[in-house]
mmCIF file of C-alpha atoms in Angstrom:
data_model
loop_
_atom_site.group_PDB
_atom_site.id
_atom_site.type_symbol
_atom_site.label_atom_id
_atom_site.label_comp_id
_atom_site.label_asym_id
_atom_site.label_seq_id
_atom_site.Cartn_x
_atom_site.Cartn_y
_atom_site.Cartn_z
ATOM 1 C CA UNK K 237 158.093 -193.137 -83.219
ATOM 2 C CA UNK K 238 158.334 -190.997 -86.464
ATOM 3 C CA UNK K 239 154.861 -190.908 -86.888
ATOM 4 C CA UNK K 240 154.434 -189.848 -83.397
ATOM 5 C CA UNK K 241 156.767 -187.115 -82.789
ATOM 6 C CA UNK K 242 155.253 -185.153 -86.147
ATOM 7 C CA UNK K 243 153.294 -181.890 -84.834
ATOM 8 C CA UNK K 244 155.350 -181.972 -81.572
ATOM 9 C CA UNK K 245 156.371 -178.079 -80.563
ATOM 10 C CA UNK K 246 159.892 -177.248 -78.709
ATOM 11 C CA UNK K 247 158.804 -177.466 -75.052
ATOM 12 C CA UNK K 248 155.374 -180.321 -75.525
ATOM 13 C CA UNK K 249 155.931 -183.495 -73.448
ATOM 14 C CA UNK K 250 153.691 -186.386 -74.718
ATOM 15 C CA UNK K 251 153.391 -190.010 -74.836
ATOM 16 C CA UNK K 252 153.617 -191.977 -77.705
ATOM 17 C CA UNK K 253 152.022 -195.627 -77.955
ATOM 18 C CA UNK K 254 153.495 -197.665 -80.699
ATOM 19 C CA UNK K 255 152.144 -201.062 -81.660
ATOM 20 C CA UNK K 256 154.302 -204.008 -82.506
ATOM 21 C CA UNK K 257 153.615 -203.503 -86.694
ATOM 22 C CA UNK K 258 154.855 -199.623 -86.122
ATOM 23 C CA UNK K 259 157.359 -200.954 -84.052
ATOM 24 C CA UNK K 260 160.031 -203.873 -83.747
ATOM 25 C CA UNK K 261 157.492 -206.174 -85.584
ATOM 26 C CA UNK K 262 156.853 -210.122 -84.078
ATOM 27 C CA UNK K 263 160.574 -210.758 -83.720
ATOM 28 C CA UNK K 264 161.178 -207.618 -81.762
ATOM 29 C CA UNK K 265 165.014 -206.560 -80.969
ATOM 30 C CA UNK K 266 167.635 -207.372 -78.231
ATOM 31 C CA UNK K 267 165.673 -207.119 -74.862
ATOM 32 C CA UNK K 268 162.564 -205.754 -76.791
ATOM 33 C CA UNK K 269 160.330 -209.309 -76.864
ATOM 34 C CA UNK K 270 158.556 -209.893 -79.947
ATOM 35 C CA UNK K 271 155.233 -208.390 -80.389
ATOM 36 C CA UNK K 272 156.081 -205.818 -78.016
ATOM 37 C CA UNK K 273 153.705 -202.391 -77.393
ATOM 38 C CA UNK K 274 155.982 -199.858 -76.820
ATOM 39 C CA UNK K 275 155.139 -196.707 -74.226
ATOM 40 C CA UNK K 276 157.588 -193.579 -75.119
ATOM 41 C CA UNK K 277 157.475 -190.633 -72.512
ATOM 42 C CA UNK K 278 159.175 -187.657 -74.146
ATOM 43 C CA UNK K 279 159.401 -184.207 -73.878
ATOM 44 C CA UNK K 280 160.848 -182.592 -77.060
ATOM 45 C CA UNK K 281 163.592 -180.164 -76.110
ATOM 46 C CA UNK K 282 165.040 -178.594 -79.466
ATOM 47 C CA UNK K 283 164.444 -179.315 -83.340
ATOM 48 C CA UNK K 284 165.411 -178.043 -86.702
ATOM 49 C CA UNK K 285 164.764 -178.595 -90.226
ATOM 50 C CA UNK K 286 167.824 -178.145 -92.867
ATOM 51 C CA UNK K 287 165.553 -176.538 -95.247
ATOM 52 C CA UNK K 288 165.162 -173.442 -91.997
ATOM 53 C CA UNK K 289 166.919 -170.819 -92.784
ATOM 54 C CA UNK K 290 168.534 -167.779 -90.023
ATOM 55 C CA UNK K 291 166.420 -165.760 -87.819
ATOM 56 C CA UNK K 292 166.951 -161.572 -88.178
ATOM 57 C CA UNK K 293 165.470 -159.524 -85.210
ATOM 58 C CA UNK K 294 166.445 -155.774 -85.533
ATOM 59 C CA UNK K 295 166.518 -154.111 -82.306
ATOM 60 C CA UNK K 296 167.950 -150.435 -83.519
ATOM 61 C CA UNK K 297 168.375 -148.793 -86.577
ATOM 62 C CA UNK K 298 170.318 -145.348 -86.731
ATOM 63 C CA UNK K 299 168.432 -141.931 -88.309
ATOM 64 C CA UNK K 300 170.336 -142.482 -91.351
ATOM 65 C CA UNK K 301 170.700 -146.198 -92.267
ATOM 66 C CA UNK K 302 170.951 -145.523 -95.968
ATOM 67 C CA UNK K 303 174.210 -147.537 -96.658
ATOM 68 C CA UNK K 304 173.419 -151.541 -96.314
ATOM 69 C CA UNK K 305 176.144 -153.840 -96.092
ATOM 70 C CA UNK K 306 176.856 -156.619 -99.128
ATOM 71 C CA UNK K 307 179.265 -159.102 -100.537
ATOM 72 C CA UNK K 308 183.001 -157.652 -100.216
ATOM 73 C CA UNK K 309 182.539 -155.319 -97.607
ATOM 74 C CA UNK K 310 184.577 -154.942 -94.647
ATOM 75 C CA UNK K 311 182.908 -154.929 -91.162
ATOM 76 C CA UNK K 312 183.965 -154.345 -87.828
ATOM 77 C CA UNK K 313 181.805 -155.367 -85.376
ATOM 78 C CA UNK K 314 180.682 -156.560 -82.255
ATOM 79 C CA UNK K 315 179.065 -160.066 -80.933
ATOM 80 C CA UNK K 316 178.072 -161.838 -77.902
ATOM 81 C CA UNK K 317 177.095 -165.764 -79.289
ATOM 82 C CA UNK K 318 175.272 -168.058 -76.781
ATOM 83 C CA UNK K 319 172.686 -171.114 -77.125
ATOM 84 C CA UNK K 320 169.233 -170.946 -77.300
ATOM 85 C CA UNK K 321 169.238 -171.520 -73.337
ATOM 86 C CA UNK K 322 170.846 -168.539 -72.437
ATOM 87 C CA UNK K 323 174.496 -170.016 -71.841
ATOM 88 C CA UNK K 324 177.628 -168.012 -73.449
ATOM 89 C CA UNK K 325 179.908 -169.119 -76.153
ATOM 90 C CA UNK K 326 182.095 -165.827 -76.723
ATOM 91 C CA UNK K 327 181.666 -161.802 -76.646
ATOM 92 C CA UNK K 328 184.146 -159.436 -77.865
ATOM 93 C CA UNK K 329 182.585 -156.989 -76.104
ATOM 94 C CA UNK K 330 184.627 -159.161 -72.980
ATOM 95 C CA UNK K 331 187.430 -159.157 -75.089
ATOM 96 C CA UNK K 332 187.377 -155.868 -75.865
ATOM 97 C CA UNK K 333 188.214 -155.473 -79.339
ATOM 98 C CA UNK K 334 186.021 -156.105 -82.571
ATOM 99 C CA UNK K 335 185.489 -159.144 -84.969
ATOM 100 C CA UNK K 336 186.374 -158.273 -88.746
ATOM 101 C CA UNK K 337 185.437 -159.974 -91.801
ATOM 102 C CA UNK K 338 185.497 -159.352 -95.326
ATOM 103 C CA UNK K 339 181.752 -160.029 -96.255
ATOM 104 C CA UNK K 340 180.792 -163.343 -98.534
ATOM 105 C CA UNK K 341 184.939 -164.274 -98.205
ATOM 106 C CA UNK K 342 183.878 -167.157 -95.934
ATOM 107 C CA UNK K 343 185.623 -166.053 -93.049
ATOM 108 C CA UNK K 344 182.765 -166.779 -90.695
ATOM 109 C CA UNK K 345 179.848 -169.731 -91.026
ATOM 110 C CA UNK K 346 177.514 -169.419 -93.242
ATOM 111 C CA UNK K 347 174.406 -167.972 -91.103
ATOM 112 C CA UNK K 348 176.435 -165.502 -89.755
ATOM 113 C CA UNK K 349 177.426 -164.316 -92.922
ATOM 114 C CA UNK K 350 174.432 -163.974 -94.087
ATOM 115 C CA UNK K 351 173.104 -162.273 -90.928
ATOM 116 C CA UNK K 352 175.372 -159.350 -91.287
ATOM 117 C CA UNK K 353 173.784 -158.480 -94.607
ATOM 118 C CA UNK K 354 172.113 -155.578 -95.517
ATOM 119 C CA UNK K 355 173.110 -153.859 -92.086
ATOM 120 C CA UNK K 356 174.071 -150.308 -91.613
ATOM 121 C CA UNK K 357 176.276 -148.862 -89.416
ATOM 122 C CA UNK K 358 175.055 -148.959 -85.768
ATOM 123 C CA UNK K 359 172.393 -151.517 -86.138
ATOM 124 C CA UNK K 360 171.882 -154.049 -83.537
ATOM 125 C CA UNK K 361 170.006 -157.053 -84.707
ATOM 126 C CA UNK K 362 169.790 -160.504 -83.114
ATOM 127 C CA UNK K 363 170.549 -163.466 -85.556
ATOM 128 C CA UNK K 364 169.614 -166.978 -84.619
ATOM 129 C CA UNK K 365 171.224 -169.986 -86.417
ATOM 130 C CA UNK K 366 170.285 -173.410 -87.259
ATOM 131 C CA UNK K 367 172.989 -176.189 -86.511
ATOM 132 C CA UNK K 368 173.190 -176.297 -90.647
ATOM 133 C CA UNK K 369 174.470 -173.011 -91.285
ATOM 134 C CA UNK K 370 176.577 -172.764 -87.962
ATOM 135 C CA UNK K 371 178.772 -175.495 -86.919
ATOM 136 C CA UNK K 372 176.792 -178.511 -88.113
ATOM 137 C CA UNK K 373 176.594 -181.392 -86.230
ATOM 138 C CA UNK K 374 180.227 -182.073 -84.996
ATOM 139 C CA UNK K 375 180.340 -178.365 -83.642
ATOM 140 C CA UNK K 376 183.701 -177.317 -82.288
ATOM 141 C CA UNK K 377 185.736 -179.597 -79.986
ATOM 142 C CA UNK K 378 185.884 -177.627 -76.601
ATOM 143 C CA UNK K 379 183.642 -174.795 -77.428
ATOM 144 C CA UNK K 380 180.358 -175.615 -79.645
ATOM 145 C CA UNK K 381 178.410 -178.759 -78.768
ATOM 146 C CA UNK K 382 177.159 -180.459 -81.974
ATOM 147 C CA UNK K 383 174.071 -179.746 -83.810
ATOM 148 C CA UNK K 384 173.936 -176.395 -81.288
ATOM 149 C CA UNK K 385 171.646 -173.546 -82.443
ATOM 150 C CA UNK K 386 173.440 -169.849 -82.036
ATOM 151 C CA UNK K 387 172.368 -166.895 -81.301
ATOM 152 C CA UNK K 388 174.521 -163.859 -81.749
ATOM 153 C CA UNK K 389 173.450 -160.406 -80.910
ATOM 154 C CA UNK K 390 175.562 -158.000 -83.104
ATOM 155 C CA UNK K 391 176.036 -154.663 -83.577
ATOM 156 C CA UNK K 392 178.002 -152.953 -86.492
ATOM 157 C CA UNK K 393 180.290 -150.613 -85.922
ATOM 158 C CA UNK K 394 182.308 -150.223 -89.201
ATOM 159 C CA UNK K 395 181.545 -150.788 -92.610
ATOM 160 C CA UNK K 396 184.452 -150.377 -95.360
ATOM 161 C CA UNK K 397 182.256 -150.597 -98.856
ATOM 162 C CA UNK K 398 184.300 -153.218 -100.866
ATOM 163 C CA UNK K 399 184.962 -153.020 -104.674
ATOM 164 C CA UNK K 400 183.160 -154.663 -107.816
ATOM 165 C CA UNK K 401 183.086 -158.914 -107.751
ATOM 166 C CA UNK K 402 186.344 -160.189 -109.229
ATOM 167 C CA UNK K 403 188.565 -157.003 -108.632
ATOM 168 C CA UNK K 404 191.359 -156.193 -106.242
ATOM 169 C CA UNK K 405 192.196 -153.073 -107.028
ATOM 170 C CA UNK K 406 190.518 -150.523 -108.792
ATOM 171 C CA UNK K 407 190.683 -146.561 -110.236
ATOM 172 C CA UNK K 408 188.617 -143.740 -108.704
ATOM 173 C CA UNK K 409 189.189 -141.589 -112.033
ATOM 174 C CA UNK K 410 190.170 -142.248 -115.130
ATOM 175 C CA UNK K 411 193.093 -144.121 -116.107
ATOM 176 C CA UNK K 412 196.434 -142.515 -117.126
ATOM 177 C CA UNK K 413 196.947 -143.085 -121.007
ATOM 178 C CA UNK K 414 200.723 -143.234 -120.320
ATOM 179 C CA UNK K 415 200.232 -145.651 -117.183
ATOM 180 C CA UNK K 416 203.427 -147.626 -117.625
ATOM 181 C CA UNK K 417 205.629 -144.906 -118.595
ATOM 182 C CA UNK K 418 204.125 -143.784 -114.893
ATOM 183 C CA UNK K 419 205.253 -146.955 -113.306
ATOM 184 C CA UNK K 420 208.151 -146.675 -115.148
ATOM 185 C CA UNK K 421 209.987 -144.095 -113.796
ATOM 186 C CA UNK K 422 213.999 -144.745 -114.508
ATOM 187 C CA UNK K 423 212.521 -145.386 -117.816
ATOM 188 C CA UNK K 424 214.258 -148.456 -119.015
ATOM 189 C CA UNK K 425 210.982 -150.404 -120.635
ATOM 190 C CA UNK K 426 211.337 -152.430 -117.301
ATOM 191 C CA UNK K 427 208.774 -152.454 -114.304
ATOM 192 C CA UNK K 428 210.033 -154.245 -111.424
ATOM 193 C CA UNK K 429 208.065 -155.329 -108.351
ATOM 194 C CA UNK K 430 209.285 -152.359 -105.935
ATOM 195 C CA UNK K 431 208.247 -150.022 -108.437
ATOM 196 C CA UNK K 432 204.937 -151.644 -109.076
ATOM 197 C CA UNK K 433 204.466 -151.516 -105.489
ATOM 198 C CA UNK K 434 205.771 -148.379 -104.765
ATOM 199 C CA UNK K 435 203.121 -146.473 -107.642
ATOM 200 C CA UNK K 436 199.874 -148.566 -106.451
ATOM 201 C CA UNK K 437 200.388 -147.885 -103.402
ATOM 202 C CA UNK K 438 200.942 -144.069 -103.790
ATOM 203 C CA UNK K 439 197.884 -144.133 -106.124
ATOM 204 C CA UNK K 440 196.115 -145.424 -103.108
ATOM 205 C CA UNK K 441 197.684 -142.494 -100.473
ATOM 206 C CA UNK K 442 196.249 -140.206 -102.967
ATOM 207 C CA UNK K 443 192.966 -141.694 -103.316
ATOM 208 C CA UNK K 444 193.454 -142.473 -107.007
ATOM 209 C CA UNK K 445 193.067 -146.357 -106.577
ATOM 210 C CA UNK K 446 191.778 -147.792 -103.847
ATOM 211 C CA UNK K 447 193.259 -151.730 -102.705
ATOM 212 C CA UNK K 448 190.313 -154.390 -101.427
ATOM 213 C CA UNK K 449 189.765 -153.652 -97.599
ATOM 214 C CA UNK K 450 190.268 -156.498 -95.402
ATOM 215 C CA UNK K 451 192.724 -158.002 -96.980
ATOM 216 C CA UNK K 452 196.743 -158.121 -97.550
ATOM 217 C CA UNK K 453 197.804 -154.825 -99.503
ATOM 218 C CA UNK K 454 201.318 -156.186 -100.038
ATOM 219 C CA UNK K 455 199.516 -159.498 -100.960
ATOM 220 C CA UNK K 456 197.712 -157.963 -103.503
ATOM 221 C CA UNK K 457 200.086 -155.989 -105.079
ATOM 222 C CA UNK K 458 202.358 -158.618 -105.480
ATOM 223 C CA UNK K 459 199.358 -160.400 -107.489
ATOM 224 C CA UNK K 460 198.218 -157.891 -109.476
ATOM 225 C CA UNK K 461 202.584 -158.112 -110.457
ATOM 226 C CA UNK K 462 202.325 -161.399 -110.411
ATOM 227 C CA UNK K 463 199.651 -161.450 -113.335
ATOM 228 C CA UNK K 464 201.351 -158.476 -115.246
ATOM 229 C CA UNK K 465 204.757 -160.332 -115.415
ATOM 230 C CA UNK K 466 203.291 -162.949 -118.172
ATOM 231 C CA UNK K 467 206.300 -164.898 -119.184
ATOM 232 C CA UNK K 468 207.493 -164.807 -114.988
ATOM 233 C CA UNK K 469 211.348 -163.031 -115.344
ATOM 234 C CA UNK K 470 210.243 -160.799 -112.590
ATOM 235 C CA UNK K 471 209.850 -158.027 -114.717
ATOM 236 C CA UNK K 472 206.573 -156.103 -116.657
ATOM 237 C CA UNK K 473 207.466 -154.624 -120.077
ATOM 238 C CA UNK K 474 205.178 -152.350 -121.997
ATOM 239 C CA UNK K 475 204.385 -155.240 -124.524
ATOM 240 C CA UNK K 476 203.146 -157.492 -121.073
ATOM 241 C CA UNK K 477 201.341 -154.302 -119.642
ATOM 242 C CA UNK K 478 197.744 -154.018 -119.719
ATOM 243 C CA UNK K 479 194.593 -153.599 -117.945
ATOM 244 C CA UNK K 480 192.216 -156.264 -116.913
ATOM 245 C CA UNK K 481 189.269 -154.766 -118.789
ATOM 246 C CA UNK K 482 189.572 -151.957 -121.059
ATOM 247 C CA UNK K 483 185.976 -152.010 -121.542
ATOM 248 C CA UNK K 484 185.181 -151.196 -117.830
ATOM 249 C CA UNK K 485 184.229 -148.363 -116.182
ATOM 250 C CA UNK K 486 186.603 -149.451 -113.580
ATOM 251 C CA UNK K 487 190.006 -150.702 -114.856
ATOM 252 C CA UNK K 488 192.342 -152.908 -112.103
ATOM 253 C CA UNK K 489 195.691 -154.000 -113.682
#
């Protein structure tokens, strides 16, 4: 049966003759007798290989599709996901609201995530799936059938362009030479949290810094504290204070 269903296409019905040696052999098995020919009708419905990777069909690309997205981005965007015959699994156009993701943060399965790269703003592409880089081959209790190939048409409505691997938060200018006597504003030699919080985030209002889209501003504020305050008393001094890389073009405390 291995042998014979090599070369099949998705659609082909054929019969397969399989002698006893190719087969169950002179003892045979259960209600197969020993010695047995067997006769296989089949008609091959679906296949995939795990070594296939996603299928990309652009169907519209704006004038001006200069700015691709990548890894860290922030999308908003648009979906309808069905099977390969036809039926639907979800739209948010029917829901009326977009899907967001921060790019490469493994919020969605793998395929898709890599289907939404290198899009621009307004594109609509169709991306097909294999069961490998979807849901595998338990699928989703209730919604995905195992081992189900997906095909989502999308189209990208938002892109927020992320900042450099590794960073959180990062200057649009140069960097204050006096940044914690900034921070510090009652000047005691103390930073607490609220001030922290208080000077990032009016760094950001001013377009200064600029915070990871996509994700928890309070969240990361409270890490980039977090990672200032080395000995944990809740409090940064000037001796704790310093920036991540003082070699980079772009510093993030």
């Amino acid at each position: 049966m291995d042998e014979g269903l090599l070369g099949v296409c998705i659609g082909e019905k054929r019969r397969i003759v399989v002698p006893p040696h190719l087969g169950y052999g002179e003892e045979g098995r259960g209600n197969i007798p020993g010695s047995a020919v067997l006769v296989f009708d089949i008609h091959v419905i679906d296949f995939h290989n795990p070594s296939d990777s996603i299928s990309i069909t652009s169907h519209y690309k704006p004038p001006d599709c200069s700015v691709l997205s990548k890894k860290g981005d922030y999308l908003k965007y648009h979906y309808n996901a069905s099977l390969l015959d036809g039926t639907l699994l979800d739209s948010t156009w029917n829901l009326g609201k977009t899907y967001n993701i921060v790019l490469g943060s493994g919020q969605v399965v793998l395929g898709m995530d890599m289907g939404l790269r290198e899009m621009c703003v307004g594109e609509k592409r169709t991306v097909i799936i294999p069961p490998h880089l979807g849901y595998g081959e338990a699928g989703v209790d209730g919604e995905v059938p195992g081992s189900a190939v997906l095909v989502f048409d999308i189209e990208l409505l938002e892109l927020v362009a992320g900042l450099p691997e590794g960073y959180m938060f990062i200057w649009n200018g140069e960097v204050s030479p006096n940044l914690f006597e900034e921070i510090d504003k009652d000047g005691n030699g103390e930073v607490l949290l609220e001030e922290f919080s208080e000077y990032i985030h009016a760094q950001v209002a001013s377009g200064k810094g600029k915070l990871a889209p996509g994700f928890d501003a309070e969240l990361i504020v409270k890490n980039m504290f977090t990672n200032q305050d080395r000995n944990g008393d809740g409090k940064v001094t000037a001796e704790e204070f310093k920036l991540k890389d003082q070699e980079a073009k772009h510093d993030e405390l």
